[in-house]
Amino acid sequence: MSGPSQSSATRIVQSLLSSHPHLSTQQMYQAATEGLRPVLRPAHVVDNQGRIRMKRVSNMREGRRPWVPMPTAPFPDHPFKSVNFLKRTILASLESQGLIHKARIERPIETEQERHEAIANAMRLTRKDERTAMRLKEPVPIPRIPKTTVTEYAWKMGPSPQRAASLSEVDPDEIGFEKNNRKKDKPPHQLEGVEEELLDEEELELRRLNKMDEEDDENLAMRMQRAWEKNRGEPLPLSTFSNQDEPVDDIQLRWDQAVRLEEKFMESQILEQQQIAERQQARRAAFKLERERKKQERLEDQLAGRTDAIRAEKKRIEALEAIESYARQTGEDVSGWYAELGINEGEELPVDEDRKKRRGGGGFGLRRDA
């Protein structure tokens, strides 16, 4: 199978399923990406400072947390990108719209490996039946016959049979005879007033869905006309997008709508990536400013001769925090230790703001209470 060249993943799925009765997710992915070279995830990278970041030795060589490379899609420029994106985004969306459905397929055994697996499975089930018969003291059952088919799950065009049955038209012959008899027994002057009450609920639901489809077609036609007038400046004749003589292909319209939905999704993904990049850049700039501010403060303290006093005060605060933690865990009286460090009874303990910020929660700017 040769891979289609459409730029839309929805169009690729439509083309593949139109030319094949059924395809699995892997078969679609292989057909669309045949002949393309995937992008491999790098094992090392060179950062802005020129350092080589390697996945396995980053922590041992630099004493920092292990560097894990960002996940890379095998085909970032292809509409499918990856098998996970195709399965969880594209195919799931098309299935929810009723354009495709997953069906159970029984195909004949083709390879020697599949034949051996079928024989092994039959032997396993036969041994299980024999053990059960011996436990229940019943006659030995007949050995299982190996299966000649393989069960697979593949994608097909159209909605699932259950969904299609709920949306299909109601056959008048299947309507209950009791309701029809009640209609016949009513006098002619009473049938007009109770006609809607005697309609089947499923038929009413079908009429409501058909009315909604007609309204959607009208809204789509009006949006197309407004877009044409905006781009071209000329009114678009109504017969151009709706012809009363020829029926509109509802299935093709739904596929077109799925393509537009995919385009909107991709635009939102691009916008989200841009916003993420902007937020990261803003955080880096703020971190750089904060680092420069602290560097300037340390320089001023060094010129003023306050460096030793600041270090001693930080050590004192760390000792007080350790004493407080010990008192919470053991419940012992530590007032003597506080007195040695110059803390009187009832006095508020000093807090190291830098340590408090470092202990705070990291994600989404949240901070834990000290």
Short mmCIF file of C-alpha atoms in Angstrom, two decimals:
data_model
loop_
_atom_site.label_atom_id
_atom_site.label_comp_id
_atom_site.label_asym_id
_atom_site.label_seq_id
_atom_site.Cartn_x
_atom_site.Cartn_y
_atom_site.Cartn_z
CA MET A 1 0.00 0.00 0.00
CA SER A 2 1.33 3.38 -0.92
CA GLY A 3 0.89 6.31 1.39
CA PRO A 4 -1.54 9.08 0.37
CA SER A 5 -0.19 12.60 0.01
CA GLN A 6 -3.04 14.63 1.53
CA SER A 7 -2.08 17.23 4.12
CA SER A 8 -5.08 16.43 6.35
CA ALA A 9 -5.15 13.35 8.56
CA THR A 10 -8.92 13.13 8.11
CA ARG A 11 -8.55 13.05 4.33
CA ILE A 12 -5.89 10.33 4.60
CA VAL A 13 -8.17 8.16 6.73
CA GLN A 14 -11.06 8.75 4.34
CA SER A 15 -8.93 7.82 1.32
CA LEU A 16 -7.53 4.67 2.93
CA LEU A 17 -10.89 3.36 4.13
CA SER A 18 -12.51 4.21 0.78
CA SER A 19 -10.01 1.98 -1.05
CA HIS A 20 -9.92 -0.84 1.54
CA PRO A 21 -12.85 -2.59 3.24
CA HIS A 22 -11.20 -2.41 6.68
CA LEU A 23 -7.83 -1.40 8.14
CA SER A 24 -6.29 -1.52 11.57
CA THR A 25 -4.58 1.45 13.20
CA GLN A 26 -1.13 0.03 12.49
CA GLN A 27 -2.01 -0.65 8.86
CA MET A 28 -3.21 2.94 8.39
CA TYR A 29 -0.07 4.31 10.02
CA GLN A 30 2.26 2.13 7.95
CA ALA A 31 0.42 2.92 4.70
CA ALA A 32 0.55 6.68 5.29
CA THR A 33 4.19 6.80 6.45
CA GLU A 34 5.66 4.28 4.03
CA GLY A 35 9.00 5.43 2.64
CA LEU A 36 9.50 8.18 5.28
CA ARG A 37 12.39 8.26 7.75
CA PRO A 38 11.31 8.71 11.37
CA VAL A 39 12.93 11.27 13.67
CA LEU A 40 14.79 9.47 16.46
CA ARG A 41 14.94 10.74 20.04
CA PRO A 42 18.43 12.13 20.76
CA ALA A 43 20.56 10.44 23.41
CA HIS A 44 22.50 13.68 24.11
CA VAL A 45 22.16 17.38 23.37
CA VAL A 46 24.39 20.47 23.59
CA ASP A 47 22.83 23.25 25.71
CA ASN A 48 23.27 27.02 25.38
CA GLN A 49 26.44 26.98 27.53
CA GLY A 50 28.08 24.41 25.25
CA ARG A 51 27.79 21.55 27.74
CA ILE A 52 26.92 18.07 26.54
CA ARG A 53 23.85 16.72 28.32
CA MET A 54 23.68 12.92 28.24
CA LYS A 55 20.80 10.86 29.53
CA ARG A 56 22.75 8.34 31.63
CA VAL A 57 25.80 10.20 32.97
CA SER A 58 24.37 13.68 33.54
CA ASN A 59 23.74 13.10 37.24
CA MET A 60 27.09 11.40 37.92
CA ARG A 61 29.28 13.89 36.07
CA GLU A 62 27.62 17.15 37.07
CA GLY A 63 25.97 16.24 40.36
CA ARG A 64 22.60 17.34 39.00
CA ARG A 65 19.30 15.60 38.41
CA PRO A 66 19.25 13.18 35.45
CA TRP A 67 18.55 14.77 32.11
CA VAL A 68 15.65 13.17 30.27
CA PRO A 69 15.26 14.13 26.60
CA MET A 70 11.94 15.53 25.47
CA PRO A 71 9.71 12.98 23.68
CA THR A 72 9.92 13.35 19.93
CA ALA A 73 7.20 12.35 17.48
CA PRO A 74 8.50 9.95 14.80
CA PHE A 75 6.99 12.12 12.03
CA PRO A 76 6.48 15.65 13.42
CA ASP A 77 5.71 17.12 9.96
CA HIS A 78 3.29 14.36 8.95
CA PRO A 79 -0.46 14.69 9.76
CA PHE A 80 -0.34 11.40 11.71
CA LYS A 81 2.79 12.37 13.74
CA SER A 82 2.69 9.15 15.77
CA VAL A 83 0.58 6.05 16.31
CA ASN A 84 -0.65 7.42 19.64
CA PHE A 85 -1.76 10.70 18.03
CA LEU A 86 -3.53 8.82 15.23
CA LYS A 87 -5.34 6.49 17.62
CA ARG A 88 -6.29 8.82 20.46
CA THR A 89 -6.92 12.03 18.52
CA ILE A 90 -7.75 11.48 14.86
CA LEU A 91 -9.53 8.11 14.92
CA ALA A 92 -11.25 8.80 18.24
CA SER A 93 -12.63 12.08 16.87
CA LEU A 94 -13.87 10.47 13.66
CA GLU A 95 -15.49 7.65 15.63
CA SER A 96 -17.29 10.10 17.91
CA GLN A 97 -18.65 11.88 14.82
CA GLY A 98 -20.03 8.62 13.43
CA LEU A 99 -17.81 8.58 10.34
CA ILE A 100 -15.91 5.39 11.17
CA HIS A 101 -16.34 2.54 13.62
CA LYS A 102 -14.25 -0.35 14.92
CA ALA A 103 -15.54 -3.76 13.88
CA ARG A 104 -14.63 -7.33 14.72
CA ILE A 105 -13.09 -9.07 11.71
CA GLU A 106 -12.69 -12.84 11.24
CA ARG A 107 -10.06 -13.57 8.60
CA PRO A 108 -8.57 -16.91 7.55
CA ILE A 109 -5.23 -18.01 8.99
CA GLU A 110 -2.45 -16.90 6.65
CA THR A 111 0.92 -17.60 8.27
CA GLU A 112 2.52 -20.67 9.79
CA GLN A 113 2.92 -18.90 13.13
CA GLU A 114 -0.82 -18.21 13.34
CA ARG A 115 -1.52 -21.88 12.57
CA HIS A 116 0.82 -23.03 15.39
CA GLU A 117 -0.81 -20.57 17.80
CA ALA A 118 -4.28 -21.90 16.91
CA ILE A 119 -3.14 -25.50 17.52
CA ALA A 120 -1.49 -24.57 20.84
CA ASN A 121 -4.61 -22.74 21.98
CA ALA A 122 -6.82 -25.72 21.10
CA MET A 123 -4.51 -28.08 23.03
CA ARG A 124 -4.56 -25.78 26.05
CA LEU A 125 -8.37 -25.65 26.07
CA THR A 126 -8.54 -29.44 25.63
CA ARG A 127 -6.30 -30.03 28.67
CA LYS A 128 -8.42 -27.62 30.67
CA ASP A 129 -11.62 -29.47 29.70
CA GLU A 130 -10.05 -32.81 30.64
CA ARG A 131 -8.97 -31.55 34.07
CA THR A 132 -12.45 -30.20 34.69
CA ALA A 133 -14.04 -33.49 33.64
CA MET A 134 -11.73 -35.48 35.93
CA ARG A 135 -12.52 -33.21 38.87
CA LEU A 136 -16.26 -33.57 38.28
CA LYS A 137 -15.95 -37.29 37.44
CA GLU A 138 -17.52 -36.84 34.04
CA PRO A 139 -16.68 -38.49 30.68
CA VAL A 140 -13.63 -37.24 28.87
CA PRO A 141 -14.73 -34.52 26.41
CA ILE A 142 -13.93 -34.48 22.71
CA PRO A 143 -10.66 -32.66 21.88
CA ARG A 144 -11.03 -29.11 20.68
CA ILE A 145 -10.65 -28.44 16.95
CA PRO A 146 -8.14 -25.66 16.18
CA LYS A 147 -9.65 -22.50 14.78
CA THR A 148 -9.13 -21.70 11.13
CA THR A 149 -9.70 -17.95 11.49
CA VAL A 150 -8.06 -15.10 13.36
CA THR A 151 -10.07 -12.44 15.18
CA GLU A 152 -8.97 -8.85 14.61
CA TYR A 153 -10.40 -5.43 15.28
CA ALA A 154 -10.21 -2.98 12.40
CA TRP A 155 -11.74 0.32 11.33
CA LYS A 156 -14.56 0.55 8.79
CA MET A 157 -16.40 3.41 7.13
CA GLY A 158 -19.70 4.59 8.58
CA PRO A 159 -21.14 4.57 12.10
CA SER A 160 -21.35 1.48 14.26
CA PRO A 161 -24.36 -0.81 13.63
CA GLN A 162 -25.94 0.15 16.96
CA ARG A 163 -25.67 3.85 16.17
CA ALA A 164 -26.88 3.37 12.60
CA ALA A 165 -29.90 1.41 13.82
CA SER A 166 -30.88 4.21 16.21
CA LEU A 167 -30.68 6.82 13.43
CA SER A 168 -32.21 4.73 10.61
CA GLU A 169 -35.70 5.36 9.35
CA VAL A 170 -38.58 3.48 10.98
CA ASP A 171 -40.36 0.97 8.77
CA PRO A 172 -44.11 1.65 8.85
CA ASP A 173 -44.81 -2.11 8.79
CA GLU A 174 -42.95 -2.49 12.11
CA ILE A 175 -45.22 -0.10 13.98
CA GLY A 176 -47.47 -1.88 16.50
CA PHE A 177 -50.82 -3.08 15.23
CA GLU A 178 -52.53 -1.81 18.36
CA LYS A 179 -51.71 1.81 17.59
CA ASN A 180 -52.84 1.39 13.99
CA ASN A 181 -56.07 -0.22 15.12
CA ARG A 182 -56.68 2.64 17.55
CA LYS A 183 -56.26 5.09 14.69
CA LYS A 184 -58.78 3.21 12.59
CA ASP A 185 -61.31 3.02 15.41
CA LYS A 186 -61.20 6.79 15.98
CA PRO A 187 -63.78 8.91 14.17
CA PRO A 188 -62.41 11.09 11.33
CA HIS A 189 -62.97 14.33 13.23
CA GLN A 190 -60.82 13.07 16.18
CA LEU A 191 -57.82 11.85 14.18
CA GLU A 192 -56.48 15.34 13.45
CA GLY A 193 -56.21 16.31 17.09
CA VAL A 194 -54.51 13.16 18.37
CA GLU A 195 -52.23 12.38 15.43
CA GLU A 196 -49.07 13.60 17.20
CA GLU A 197 -49.95 11.70 20.37
CA LEU A 198 -50.19 8.38 18.52
CA LEU A 199 -46.87 8.73 16.73
CA ASP A 200 -44.14 6.36 17.78
CA GLU A 201 -41.43 7.91 20.00
CA GLU A 202 -38.69 6.69 17.70
CA GLU A 203 -40.36 8.33 14.70
CA LEU A 204 -40.62 11.61 16.62
CA GLU A 205 -36.93 11.39 17.48
CA LEU A 206 -36.12 10.73 13.82
CA ARG A 207 -38.11 13.80 12.75
CA ARG A 208 -36.29 15.91 15.33
CA LEU A 209 -32.88 14.73 14.09
CA ASN A 210 -33.83 15.36 10.47
CA LYS A 211 -34.94 18.87 11.39
CA MET A 212 -31.64 19.51 13.15
CA ASP A 213 -29.73 18.28 10.08
CA GLU A 214 -31.70 20.64 7.85
CA GLU A 215 -30.96 23.56 10.16
CA ASP A 216 -27.25 22.68 10.18
CA ASP A 217 -27.21 22.59 6.37
CA GLU A 218 -28.90 25.99 6.21
CA ASN A 219 -26.44 27.48 8.74
CA LEU A 220 -23.50 26.04 6.79
CA ALA A 221 -24.84 27.50 3.57
CA MET A 222 -25.25 30.94 5.14
CA ARG A 223 -21.72 30.82 6.60
CA MET A 224 -20.30 29.89 3.19
CA GLN A 225 -22.21 32.74 1.57
CA ARG A 226 -20.96 35.28 4.13
CA ALA A 227 -17.39 34.03 3.71
CA TRP A 228 -17.68 34.34 -0.08
CA GLU A 229 -19.08 37.87 0.14
CA LYS A 230 -16.32 38.85 2.57
CA ASN A 231 -13.50 37.49 0.41
CA ARG A 232 -14.87 38.25 -3.06
CA GLY A 233 -17.22 41.12 -2.44
CA GLU A 234 -19.94 39.57 -4.60
CA PRO A 235 -23.11 37.76 -3.50
CA LEU A 236 -22.96 34.03 -4.03
CA PRO A 237 -26.05 32.51 -5.70
CA LEU A 238 -27.96 30.13 -3.50
CA SER A 239 -27.88 27.45 -6.19
CA THR A 240 -24.09 27.30 -5.91
CA PHE A 241 -24.08 25.60 -2.51
CA SER A 242 -27.55 24.04 -2.44
CA ASN A 243 -29.50 22.62 -5.31
CA GLN A 244 -33.07 21.59 -4.73
CA ASP A 245 -33.08 19.22 -7.73
CA GLU A 246 -30.02 17.17 -6.64
CA PRO A 247 -29.79 15.67 -3.13
CA VAL A 248 -26.85 16.85 -0.98
CA ASP A 249 -24.28 14.19 -0.08
CA ASP A 250 -24.63 14.26 3.69
CA ILE A 251 -21.70 11.88 4.24
CA GLN A 252 -19.31 14.08 2.25
CA LEU A 253 -20.53 17.16 4.13
CA ARG A 254 -19.82 15.41 7.42
CA TRP A 255 -16.30 14.49 6.25
CA ASP A 256 -15.75 18.12 5.21
CA GLN A 257 -16.91 19.23 8.62
CA ALA A 258 -14.46 16.77 10.24
CA VAL A 259 -11.64 18.28 8.15
CA ARG A 260 -12.54 21.78 9.35
CA LEU A 261 -12.70 20.52 12.93
CA GLU A 262 -9.20 19.06 12.56
CA GLU A 263 -7.90 22.36 11.15
CA LYS A 264 -9.32 24.24 14.14
CA PHE A 265 -7.72 21.72 16.49
CA MET A 266 -4.31 22.07 14.84
CA GLU A 267 -4.57 25.88 14.98
CA SER A 268 -5.36 25.68 18.71
CA GLN A 269 -2.37 23.36 19.22
CA ILE A 270 -0.03 25.81 17.47
CA LEU A 271 -1.39 28.69 19.53
CA GLU A 272 -0.94 26.69 22.74
CA GLN A 273 2.68 25.90 21.87
CA GLN A 274 3.35 29.59 21.21
CA GLN A 275 1.83 30.53 24.57
CA ILE A 276 3.92 27.89 26.34
CA ALA A 277 7.10 29.23 24.69
CA GLU A 278 6.18 32.78 25.73
CA ARG A 279 5.57 31.74 29.34
CA GLN A 280 8.87 29.88 29.46
CA GLN A 281 10.71 32.88 28.08
CA ALA A 282 9.03 35.17 30.64
CA ARG A 283 9.99 32.81 33.51
CA ARG A 284 13.60 32.69 32.32
CA ALA A 285 13.73 36.50 32.16
CA ALA A 286 12.25 36.83 35.65
CA PHE A 287 14.68 34.24 37.03
CA LYS A 288 17.59 36.09 35.45
CA LEU A 289 16.49 39.41 36.97
CA GLU A 290 16.09 37.80 40.39
CA ARG A 291 19.55 36.26 40.14
CA GLU A 292 21.10 39.60 39.18
CA ARG A 293 19.31 41.30 42.09
CA LYS A 294 20.63 38.80 44.62
CA LYS A 295 24.11 39.08 43.15
CA GLN A 296 23.98 42.85 43.58
CA GLU A 297 22.77 42.49 47.17
CA ARG A 298 25.63 40.12 48.02
CA LEU A 299 28.10 42.58 46.50
CA GLU A 300 26.70 45.44 48.56
CA ASP A 301 26.82 43.34 51.76
CA GLN A 302 30.43 42.40 51.02
CA LEU A 303 31.44 46.04 50.48
CA ALA A 304 29.66 47.07 53.68
CA GLY A 305 31.28 44.26 55.70
CA ARG A 306 28.00 42.52 56.55
CA THR A 307 28.84 39.14 54.99
CA ASP A 308 30.07 37.41 58.18
CA ALA A 309 27.11 38.68 60.21
CA ILE A 310 24.63 37.50 57.58
CA ARG A 311 26.22 34.05 57.47
CA ALA A 312 26.10 33.77 61.27
CA GLU A 313 22.42 34.80 61.31
CA LYS A 314 21.57 32.20 58.65
CA LYS A 315 23.27 29.47 60.68
CA ARG A 316 21.37 30.62 63.77
CA ILE A 317 18.05 30.43 61.91
CA GLU A 318 18.88 26.94 60.63
CA ALA A 319 19.63 25.84 64.20
CA LEU A 320 16.31 27.26 65.40
CA GLU A 321 14.45 25.44 62.63
CA ALA A 322 16.16 22.17 63.57
CA ILE A 323 15.22 22.65 67.25
CA GLU A 324 11.63 23.44 66.34
CA SER A 325 11.37 20.32 64.16
CA TYR A 326 12.86 18.19 66.95
CA ALA A 327 10.37 19.61 69.46
CA ARG A 328 7.42 18.83 67.16
CA GLN A 329 8.53 15.24 66.63
CA THR A 330 9.47 14.35 70.23
CA GLY A 331 7.35 16.75 72.32
CA GLU A 332 10.29 17.53 74.65
CA ASP A 333 10.94 20.88 76.32
CA VAL A 334 13.56 22.78 74.29
CA SER A 335 13.29 26.16 76.02
CA GLY A 336 16.86 25.82 77.25
CA TRP A 337 18.16 25.52 73.72
CA TYR A 338 16.17 28.56 72.68
CA ALA A 339 17.68 30.52 75.58
CA GLU A 340 21.19 29.58 74.45
CA LEU A 341 20.45 31.02 71.01
CA GLY A 342 19.02 34.25 72.46
CA ILE A 343 15.31 33.53 71.92
CA ASN A 344 13.08 34.56 74.83
CA GLU A 345 9.77 32.89 75.68
CA GLY A 346 6.90 34.11 73.45
CA GLU A 347 9.24 35.73 70.94
CA GLU A 348 8.53 34.99 67.25
CA LEU A 349 11.15 32.83 65.59
CA PRO A 350 12.98 34.34 62.61
CA VAL A 351 12.38 32.84 59.15
CA ASP A 352 14.83 32.48 56.30
CA GLU A 353 12.84 33.80 53.31
CA ASP A 354 15.14 32.21 50.74
CA ARG A 355 14.75 28.75 52.29
CA LYS A 356 10.99 29.30 52.56
CA LYS A 357 10.76 30.00 48.82
CA ARG A 358 12.89 26.98 47.98
CA ARG A 359 10.67 24.71 50.10
CA GLY A 360 7.54 26.03 48.39
CA GLY A 361 5.64 23.92 45.88
CA GLY A 362 6.96 24.12 42.36
CA GLY A 363 4.12 23.54 39.91
CA PHE A 364 1.94 26.37 38.61
CA GLY A 365 3.42 28.95 40.98
CA LEU A 366 1.87 27.37 44.11
CA ARG A 367 3.63 27.75 47.46
CA ARG A 368 3.21 25.64 50.58
CA ASP A 369 2.86 27.27 53.92
CA ALA A 370 5.97 27.30 56.07
#
